[in-house]
Amino acid sequence: MSFAAVPEDPGRFVPLLIVLLLAFAVPLVFGRFKRIPVVVGEIIAGVIVGPSVLGWVSNGPILTFMADIGLAFLMFLAGLEIDFDILFPRKEQKSNGPNVGLLALLIYGLTLALAIPGAMLINRLGLQGEQALLVFILSATSLGVLLPILKEREMLNERFGQIIFITAMLADFITVLLLTVYLITSNRGFDPEIFSLGLLFLAFILFYRFGPGLVRIPAVRNFFEELSRATIQIKVRGAIVILMSFVVLAEFVDAELILGAFLAGMIISLLKGSEDDNMVHKLEAFGFGFFTPVFFILVGVDLDLQALMESPESLLSLPEFFLIAIVVKLLPLLVVKKFFSWRQIFGAGFLLNTHLSLEVAIAVIGLRAGLFDSATATTVILFSVITVLLMPFLFGLILPFVSREVKRYALIVGGTELGLHVAQELRAHGDDVRFMDCDAGWRRSVSENGFDVIEAEASADSLDLVPAAEVKALLLLGEDEQNSLEIGRVARGRGVRNVIAVVRNPVLLEEFQKAGIKPFSPALQRATMITMMARNPDVYTLLTSSQDDRTTRRMRLRNPALSGRKLRELKLPGDALVLALRRENELIIPHGDTVLELGDRLTLVGNIEALKEIRTMIENRPGV
């Protein structure tokens, strides 16, 4: 039997090659302009090579498929940004004052209500299109643009930043849900089959309920750790399987793929632990490095500038579109006016008006479904691009970022002889140390030794007196371990990263660890220290040295040239010593034959200058 050769178009991959070349070149050009998001450059590049200008690229089966996968990855990464610890804080994490979650929900509800007349007004001013989609666009927010700004300004630990962040999260999630329900009902009406959408949420609830417990089973965790080698990357594969499973399920229940992809991202956000940062970075590299640039370039390719020129009323409606969008986002923030200043209210209103990923997706979906014409879809995308350029700039003008040097210190709760000794050791290394909860006798002793005392009892409520951003480390050294656990939980909920507690009762160790508190158990740590001294004879000398120029540092191995090499081959300068190595969630006491892998977190002790040199070598970051 013979098969006739099917002639194939030799140029069928040329458009994809052009798109990939643009995905590579655009960051090189726009990387010089720090305030312009690269996605803006990708859309502009797509317009240039698309039918509107050069005509080199037009959508075909291959590019359409790539765009759909890019859209799925974009929404998947948006769902990955949902922080369940902030969205649903544990009871012990909640502090006195306004309920941030309820306020954010109220703000979003009012925004959605105002978006309805806003969309009607936009229609009357000349921008034609389905009003419901305009409502979703006005009420949505680009979490991907907003989150880095809040992180850069270290605002996520403040109530003001949390309200902005949670409002944006709700806007993303609820908008995706409402959009999906609307598209289904607009096509089929209130058909009983709409309840098949519940299968998606049933799958999500099952993951939410049983997933975290399953991945924390030691046997399961160890199995995945063993298969997380560079050649297998089982966690990354599993995340992509979850993504595609929810996309396929969404298609089966006649929902938009963006809902399935978004829920899949939320599941990975729920399941991942602190040791999975490396997996998240790989997923982001996979998505932002390949699929999402293709999507945004093809958005530019599909922009019909000719249709926009032929519909000048759509273009002329842009200023009114901006004004209405600002009003829709600004007025609901008045409900929190008693907690924040006018500058903060206006700044939040502008920042919440950044529109990009979801809004562009709505424009694309609306165009495909015939709910938007080409002129309206192009106007919406232009509106989104301009808000990304303009709104963060206005936010910065209203609330300028002042780089202030925060005096960070170690806070010791409990005036004990151990606390005093620890404070003296920390001071010898140049750290500022303060005490809380000292009785009169210890307060006098602590003050005589030159340490400041915060006169408050050892309780979670007393943390209101201490700005979390100023606490470098919280040391809970009191006798009441349950009280230490409660204080530690509240401190972790407020953003104090390094919380250490003395735990004499081994039964409580797991509770402290679950709360993110580092427990020091004298009985257990004594055995570990003796083991380290036996395997590394220099440990005792380094740890007990009175020289003030010695300290410890944690570093992450990012230099690919060192991956796969044995520890003894590093030839560390000075008298530096590697005390511990953490790989994923496994703590390793290293020896000379320990083979290093990218992402390993090393704890070293040694001379300060030598450690600076080692950091440059380990992290491959010259000048750090």
Coordinates of C-alpha atoms in Angstrom, one line a residue, residues 54 138 147 152 207 238 253 345 383 391 405 453 502 563 589 598:
L54 CA 3.0 45.7 6.6
L138 CA -15.1 49.0 33.5
L147 CA 0.8 43.7 42.0
E152 CA 7.9 47.5 45.0
F207 CA -8.9 20.3 44.9
G238 CA 1.6 18.4 36.9
V253 CA -19.4 22.6 29.8
I345 CA -8.3 57.5 47.9
F383 CA -8.1 52.1 26.2
M391 CA -2.6 55.2 35.6
E405 CA 15.6 54.0 55.1
V453 CA 12.3 48.4 76.0
V502 CA 11.8 28.6 71.8
S563 CA 25.3 23.3 39.1
I589 CA 23.7 18.8 56.3
L598 CA 20.3 25.3 40.8

